[in-house]
Amino acid sequence: MTDALAAATGTALDDERIDRAPSRKRWSWSRDVTEFEEIEQIGEGTYGQVWMGRDRLSGEIVALKKVRMDQEKEGFPVTAIRELKMLRSLRHENIVNLKDIVTGQNQNRNRARRNKHEIYMVFEYVDHDLTGLMDTPSIRFSEAQVKTYAKQLLSGLWYCHEREVLHRDIKGSNLLIDNKGNLKIADFGLARTYNDNLKRYTNKVITLWYRSPELLLGANEYGPEVDIWSVGCLLVELLTKKPLFPGKDETEQIDLIFRVLGSPTEDSWPGWTRLSYADMLKGQFYEPRLDEALQSITPTARSLIADLLQLDPKRRPTALDALDHDWFWTPPYPTPREDLPKYRSTHEFQAKQRRKESNKFNSHH
């Protein structure tokens, strides 16, 4: 095991740090993946497949995330180490629970590779992800239901941001929903810690449709406001079933944003011209038309979305401020979790597979 992996996972190499932080989880590494029965594939994570499985000892249903090792010269992917470190220190009802880490023998036909061990992360199993539900034609969320999900998402993000963790990939397929109405933030493979002494980070993070304008224009010093922007984009999608900015590449993405929110000015976004790619924007000047784009949703929802989607990152609310917005405190009030509809288990991966099967069937008939 590498030192980095040992440090991330709280094995013997990390005892000193654990004594100082007793709330951190430790994993035994003593179990083998053969102690779990694989049921079906439910996803593709940042760095490996995700399977629904059954613990043969307890009978508990879990999610097994296989860490893809074949690309790694050093043995263990940085993204996986990062996720393990994050999840070891985060405990919150709206963050997915990593229960254990187990190993397995690689079954690869290549003899050299077969001796390598495989690593699996064992998570609590959650019935759905938001994209899987949104992609199901028969499902439409009520505004009260969206409020319940948004409230939980912002609560989980507030907890992360208070602990100086940026998620950096908030989107529907990384938000899990169980049949008790609980939302859990998952996939911390792109997450990282930050602090007010801004460090330089990569701006090639966050799935394109949910990526903020400062990242698209080359900012490499940023904080929680990049996650807040993603929440604004997702909120529109939950309320309308359509993405607000479905760009095909970075140039189209920034153009779509400015077509709706208006071109930036020194008033609306002080200092934006100093970003690396600001020069790309010479030419067309757009007036803001967010209200027009969001005509189908209520004025208070539009007001919150306008706050979350401020071009100037400094003007976006914190997750805690957003939770205080009138939208959450006016009718229709958030649906109590126990009253939310229960759905058949649906993840984005399965929804795509079902669409493929249906297309195959239709093309043959």
Coordinates of C-alpha atoms in Angstrom, one line a residue:
M1 CA 0.0 0.0 0.0
T2 CA 1.4 3.4 -0.9
D3 CA 2.0 6.0 1.9
A4 CA -0.5 8.3 0.3
L5 CA -3.2 5.6 0.3
A6 CA -2.4 4.7 3.9
A7 CA -2.6 8.3 5.0
A8 CA -5.9 8.8 3.2
T9 CA -7.5 5.7 4.7
G10 CA -6.4 5.8 8.3
T11 CA -4.4 2.6 8.3
A12 CA -1.5 2.0 10.7
L13 CA 0.7 4.6 9.0
D14 CA -1.7 7.3 10.1
D15 CA -2.2 6.4 13.8
E16 CA -0.9 9.7 15.1
R17 CA -3.3 11.8 13.0
I18 CA -6.2 9.5 14.0
D19 CA -5.5 10.1 17.7
R20 CA -5.9 13.8 17.1
A21 CA -9.0 13.4 15.1
P22 CA -10.9 10.5 16.7
S23 CA -14.1 11.2 14.7
R24 CA -12.4 10.0 11.5
K25 CA -13.4 6.6 10.2
R26 CA -11.0 3.7 10.0
W27 CA -11.5 0.7 7.6
S28 CA -10.2 -2.8 8.2
W29 CA -9.2 -3.8 4.7
S30 CA -9.6 -7.4 6.1
R31 CA -12.6 -8.3 3.9
D32 CA -12.5 -9.7 0.3
V33 CA -14.9 -8.6 -2.4
T34 CA -16.0 -12.3 -2.8
E35 CA -17.9 -11.7 0.4
F36 CA -20.2 -9.6 -1.6
E37 CA -22.6 -10.8 -4.4
E38 CA -22.6 -8.5 -7.4
I39 CA -26.2 -7.9 -8.5
E40 CA -26.1 -5.3 -11.3
Q41 CA -24.1 -2.4 -12.6
I42 CA -25.7 1.0 -11.6
G43 CA -23.1 3.5 -12.6
E44 CA -19.7 4.7 -13.9
G45 CA -17.9 6.9 -11.3
T46 CA -15.0 9.3 -11.9
Y47 CA -12.6 6.4 -11.9
G48 CA -14.5 3.1 -12.0
Q49 CA -17.7 1.1 -12.2
V50 CA -20.4 1.1 -9.5
W51 CA -22.3 -2.1 -8.8
M52 CA -25.3 -2.9 -6.6
G53 CA -24.2 -5.8 -4.3
R54 CA -25.3 -7.8 -1.3
D55 CA -23.1 -8.4 1.7
R56 CA -23.2 -12.3 2.1
L57 CA -22.6 -12.0 5.8
S58 CA -25.3 -9.5 6.8
G59 CA -27.6 -9.6 3.7
E60 CA -27.3 -5.8 3.5
I61 CA -27.6 -4.2 0.0
V62 CA -24.6 -2.0 -0.7
A63 CA -23.0 -0.1 -3.6
L64 CA -19.6 -1.3 -4.6
K65 CA -17.4 1.1 -6.4
K66 CA -14.5 -0.6 -8.2
V67 CA -11.4 1.6 -8.4
R68 CA -10.0 1.4 -12.0
M69 CA -6.3 0.5 -11.6
D70 CA -5.3 -0.3 -15.2
Q71 CA -4.3 3.3 -16.1
E72 CA -2.2 3.9 -13.0
K73 CA 1.6 3.7 -13.0
E74 CA 1.8 4.5 -9.3
G75 CA -0.8 1.9 -8.4
F76 CA -3.7 3.9 -6.9
P77 CA -5.6 6.8 -8.6
V78 CA -5.2 10.3 -7.1
T79 CA -9.0 10.8 -7.5
A80 CA -9.7 7.7 -5.4
I81 CA -7.2 8.8 -2.7
R82 CA -8.8 12.2 -2.7
E83 CA -12.3 10.8 -2.3
L84 CA -11.2 8.5 0.5
K85 CA -9.6 11.4 2.4
M86 CA -12.7 13.6 2.0
L87 CA -15.2 10.9 3.0
R88 CA -13.1 9.9 6.0
S89 CA -13.6 13.3 7.5
L90 CA -17.2 14.1 6.3
R91 CA -20.2 12.8 8.2
H92 CA -23.6 14.3 7.4
E93 CA -27.0 12.9 6.7
N94 CA -26.8 14.5 3.2
I95 CA -23.4 13.0 2.3
V96 CA -23.2 9.4 1.1
N97 CA -21.7 7.1 3.7
L98 CA -18.6 5.1 2.8
K99 CA -18.9 2.0 4.9
D100 CA -15.7 0.0 4.1
I101 CA -12.9 -0.7 1.7
V102 CA -12.4 -4.2 0.5
T103 CA -9.9 -5.9 -1.8
G104 CA -10.1 -8.5 -4.5
Q105 CA -7.8 -10.5 -6.9
N106 CA -7.7 -9.1 -10.4
Q107 CA -9.2 -11.7 -12.8
N108 CA -7.4 -10.2 -15.8
R109 CA -6.3 -12.7 -18.5
N110 CA -2.9 -10.9 -18.6
R111 CA -0.9 -12.8 -16.1
A112 CA 1.2 -9.8 -15.1
R113 CA -1.9 -7.8 -14.3
R114 CA -3.7 -10.7 -12.6
N115 CA -1.4 -10.5 -9.6
K116 CA -2.5 -7.0 -8.9
H117 CA -5.1 -6.4 -6.2
E118 CA -8.3 -4.6 -6.9
I119 CA -9.8 -2.1 -4.5
Y120 CA -13.5 -1.6 -4.0
M121 CA -15.2 1.1 -1.9
V122 CA -18.3 -0.1 -0.2
F123 CA -21.1 2.6 0.1
E124 CA -24.5 2.6 1.5
Y125 CA -26.9 1.7 -1.3
V126 CA -29.2 4.5 -2.4
D127 CA -32.2 3.8 -4.6
H128 CA -31.9 6.6 -7.2
D129 CA -29.9 9.4 -8.6
L130 CA -31.6 12.7 -9.6
T131 CA -30.6 12.3 -13.3
G132 CA -32.1 8.8 -13.5
L133 CA -35.4 10.2 -12.1
M134 CA -35.4 13.3 -14.3
D135 CA -34.8 11.1 -17.4
T136 CA -37.9 9.0 -16.6
P137 CA -40.6 10.5 -18.8
S138 CA -43.4 9.6 -16.3
I139 CA -41.8 11.5 -13.4
R140 CA -42.3 15.2 -12.9
F141 CA -41.3 16.9 -9.7
S142 CA -43.6 19.3 -7.9
E143 CA -42.2 22.6 -6.7
A144 CA -42.7 21.5 -3.1
Q145 CA -40.7 18.3 -3.8
V146 CA -37.9 20.3 -5.5
K147 CA -37.7 22.5 -2.4
T148 CA -37.1 19.4 -0.2
Y149 CA -34.3 18.2 -2.4
A150 CA -32.8 21.7 -2.8
K151 CA -32.8 22.2 1.0
Q152 CA -31.0 18.9 1.6
L153 CA -28.4 19.7 -1.2
L154 CA -27.7 23.1 0.3
S155 CA -27.4 21.7 3.8
G156 CA -24.9 19.1 2.7
L157 CA -22.9 21.7 0.7
W158 CA -23.0 24.1 3.7
Y159 CA -21.5 21.3 5.8
C160 CA -18.8 20.7 3.2
H161 CA -18.0 24.4 2.7
E162 CA -17.7 24.9 6.5
R163 CA -15.1 22.2 6.5
E164 CA -13.3 23.9 3.5
V165 CA -14.2 21.2 1.0
L166 CA -15.3 22.1 -2.5
H167 CA -17.2 19.3 -4.3
R168 CA -16.5 20.6 -7.8
D169 CA -18.9 18.2 -9.6
I170 CA -22.5 19.0 -8.4
K171 CA -24.9 17.5 -11.0
G172 CA -27.9 15.2 -11.0
S173 CA -26.1 11.9 -11.4
N174 CA -24.0 12.7 -8.3
L175 CA -27.0 13.4 -6.1
L176 CA -28.6 10.2 -4.7
I177 CA -32.2 9.9 -3.4
D178 CA -33.5 7.1 -1.3
N179 CA -37.1 6.0 -0.9
K180 CA -37.4 7.8 2.4
G181 CA -36.8 11.1 0.6
N182 CA -33.2 11.6 1.8
L183 CA -30.8 13.3 -0.6
K184 CA -27.1 12.3 -0.4
I185 CA -24.2 14.1 -2.2
A186 CA -21.9 11.5 -3.8
D187 CA -18.8 11.2 -6.0
F188 CA -16.1 13.2 -4.2
G189 CA -13.5 12.2 -6.9
L190 CA -13.0 15.9 -8.0
A191 CA -13.4 17.4 -4.5
R192 CA -10.6 19.2 -2.8
T193 CA -9.9 21.3 0.3
Y194 CA -9.5 25.1 0.1
N195 CA -9.0 28.0 2.4
D196 CA -9.1 31.8 2.3
N197 CA -5.4 31.9 1.4
L198 CA -6.4 31.2 -2.2
K199 CA -4.4 28.5 -3.9
R200 CA -4.3 28.0 -7.6
Y201 CA -6.6 25.1 -8.8
T202 CA -7.4 23.7 -12.1
N203 CA -10.5 25.2 -13.9
K204 CA -11.1 22.0 -15.9
V205 CA -13.5 20.8 -13.3
I206 CA -17.3 20.5 -13.0
T207 CA -19.3 18.9 -15.8
L208 CA -19.7 21.5 -18.6
W209 CA -23.4 22.4 -18.2
Y210 CA -22.9 23.2 -14.5
R211 CA -19.6 25.0 -14.8
S212 CA -19.5 28.6 -13.7
P213 CA -18.4 31.5 -16.0
E214 CA -15.3 32.3 -14.0
L215 CA -14.0 28.7 -14.6
L216 CA -14.9 28.9 -18.3
L217 CA -12.9 32.2 -18.5
G218 CA -9.8 30.6 -16.9
A219 CA -10.0 31.5 -13.2
N220 CA -7.8 29.3 -11.1
E221 CA -8.4 30.9 -7.7
Y222 CA -11.9 30.1 -6.5
G223 CA -14.0 28.8 -3.6
P224 CA -17.5 27.5 -2.7
E225 CA -19.2 29.8 -5.2
V226 CA -18.4 27.3 -8.0
D227 CA -20.6 24.7 -6.3
I228 CA -23.3 27.4 -5.7
W229 CA -23.5 28.1 -9.5
S230 CA -24.0 24.4 -10.1
V231 CA -26.9 24.3 -7.7
G232 CA -28.5 27.2 -9.6
C233 CA -28.2 25.3 -12.9
L234 CA -29.5 22.1 -11.3
L235 CA -32.5 23.9 -9.7
V236 CA -33.7 25.1 -13.1
E237 CA -33.4 21.5 -14.4
L238 CA -35.4 20.1 -11.5
L239 CA -38.2 22.7 -12.0
T240 CA -38.4 22.6 -15.8
K241 CA -36.9 19.1 -16.7
K242 CA -34.6 21.0 -19.2
P243 CA -30.9 22.1 -18.7
L244 CA -30.6 25.9 -18.8
F245 CA -27.1 25.9 -20.4
P246 CA -26.7 22.7 -22.5
G247 CA -23.4 23.7 -24.2
K248 CA -21.5 21.3 -26.5
D249 CA -18.1 22.9 -25.8
E250 CA -16.6 25.6 -23.6
T251 CA -17.1 28.4 -26.2
E252 CA -20.7 27.5 -26.7
Q253 CA -21.2 27.2 -22.9
I254 CA -20.0 30.7 -22.1
D255 CA -22.1 32.1 -25.0
L256 CA -25.3 30.3 -23.7
I257 CA -24.6 31.8 -20.2
F258 CA -24.3 35.3 -21.5
R259 CA -27.3 35.0 -23.8
V260 CA -29.4 34.4 -20.8
L261 CA -27.7 36.4 -18.0
G262 CA -26.4 39.2 -20.2
S263 CA -22.8 40.1 -21.2
P264 CA -20.6 41.0 -18.2
T265 CA -19.7 44.6 -17.5
E266 CA -17.5 46.2 -14.8
D267 CA -20.8 46.9 -12.9
S268 CA -22.2 43.4 -13.0
W269 CA -18.8 41.6 -12.6
P270 CA -15.9 43.8 -11.5
G271 CA -12.5 42.5 -12.6
W272 CA -13.8 40.0 -15.1
T273 CA -11.6 41.4 -17.9
R274 CA -8.5 40.3 -16.0
L275 CA -9.4 36.6 -16.5
S276 CA -7.3 34.6 -19.0
Y277 CA -9.9 34.1 -21.7
A278 CA -11.8 37.4 -21.3
D279 CA -10.5 38.4 -24.7
M280 CA -12.6 35.7 -26.4
L281 CA -15.7 37.7 -25.7
K282 CA -15.2 40.6 -28.0
G283 CA -18.2 41.1 -30.3
Q284 CA -21.8 40.4 -29.5
F285 CA -23.3 42.2 -26.5
Y286 CA -26.3 40.5 -24.8
E287 CA -29.0 42.0 -22.6
P288 CA -30.0 39.9 -19.6
R289 CA -33.2 37.8 -20.1
L290 CA -33.3 35.3 -17.3
D291 CA -36.9 36.1 -16.3
E292 CA -38.0 35.5 -19.9
A293 CA -36.0 32.2 -20.0
L294 CA -37.7 31.1 -16.7
Q295 CA -41.3 32.2 -17.4
S296 CA -42.6 28.8 -16.5
I297 CA -41.5 28.9 -12.9
T298 CA -42.7 31.0 -9.9
P299 CA -41.2 34.5 -9.2
T300 CA -39.7 33.4 -5.8
A301 CA -38.0 30.5 -7.5
R302 CA -36.7 32.8 -10.2
S303 CA -35.4 35.2 -7.5
L304 CA -33.4 32.4 -5.8
I305 CA -32.0 31.2 -9.2
A306 CA -31.0 34.7 -10.1
D307 CA -29.0 34.9 -6.8
L308 CA -27.3 31.6 -7.4
L309 CA -26.5 32.5 -11.0
Q310 CA -24.8 35.8 -10.3
L311 CA -22.1 36.3 -12.9
D312 CA -19.9 37.8 -10.2
P313 CA -18.9 34.9 -7.9
K314 CA -18.6 37.3 -4.9
R315 CA -22.3 38.2 -5.2
R316 CA -23.5 34.6 -5.1
P317 CA -24.9 33.6 -1.7
T318 CA -23.3 31.0 0.6
A319 CA -25.2 27.7 0.9
L320 CA -26.5 28.9 4.3
D321 CA -27.7 32.3 2.9
A322 CA -29.5 30.4 0.1
L323 CA -31.3 28.3 2.7
D324 CA -32.7 31.5 4.2
H325 CA -34.3 32.6 0.9
D326 CA -38.0 33.3 0.8
W327 CA -38.6 30.4 -1.6
F328 CA -38.1 27.9 1.1
W329 CA -40.4 29.7 3.6
T330 CA -43.4 30.5 1.3
P331 CA -46.1 28.2 -0.1
P332 CA -45.9 25.6 -1.5
Y333 CA -43.8 24.6 1.5
P334 CA -41.2 21.8 1.2
T335 CA -42.8 18.4 1.2
P336 CA -42.0 16.4 4.4
R337 CA -39.5 13.7 3.4
E338 CA -41.8 10.9 4.4
D339 CA -44.6 12.2 2.1
L340 CA -42.3 12.3 -1.0
P341 CA -43.3 9.9 -3.8
K342 CA -41.5 6.5 -3.9
Y343 CA -40.0 5.4 -7.2
R344 CA -38.7 2.2 -8.8
S345 CA -34.9 2.2 -8.4
T346 CA -33.4 4.4 -11.2
H347 CA -29.9 5.6 -11.8
E348 CA -28.6 7.5 -14.8
F349 CA -26.6 4.5 -16.0
Q350 CA -29.7 2.3 -15.9
A351 CA -31.9 4.9 -17.5
K352 CA -29.4 5.1 -20.4
Q353 CA -29.3 1.3 -20.7
R354 CA -33.1 1.2 -20.8
R355 CA -33.2 3.8 -23.5
K356 CA -30.6 1.8 -25.6
E357 CA -32.7 -1.3 -25.2
S358 CA -35.9 0.6 -26.2
N359 CA -34.1 2.1 -29.3
K360 CA -32.9 -1.3 -30.3
F361 CA -36.4 -2.8 -30.0
N362 CA -37.9 0.1 -32.0
S363 CA -35.3 -0.1 -34.8
H364 CA -36.2 -3.8 -35.3
H365 CA -40.0 -3.3 -35.4

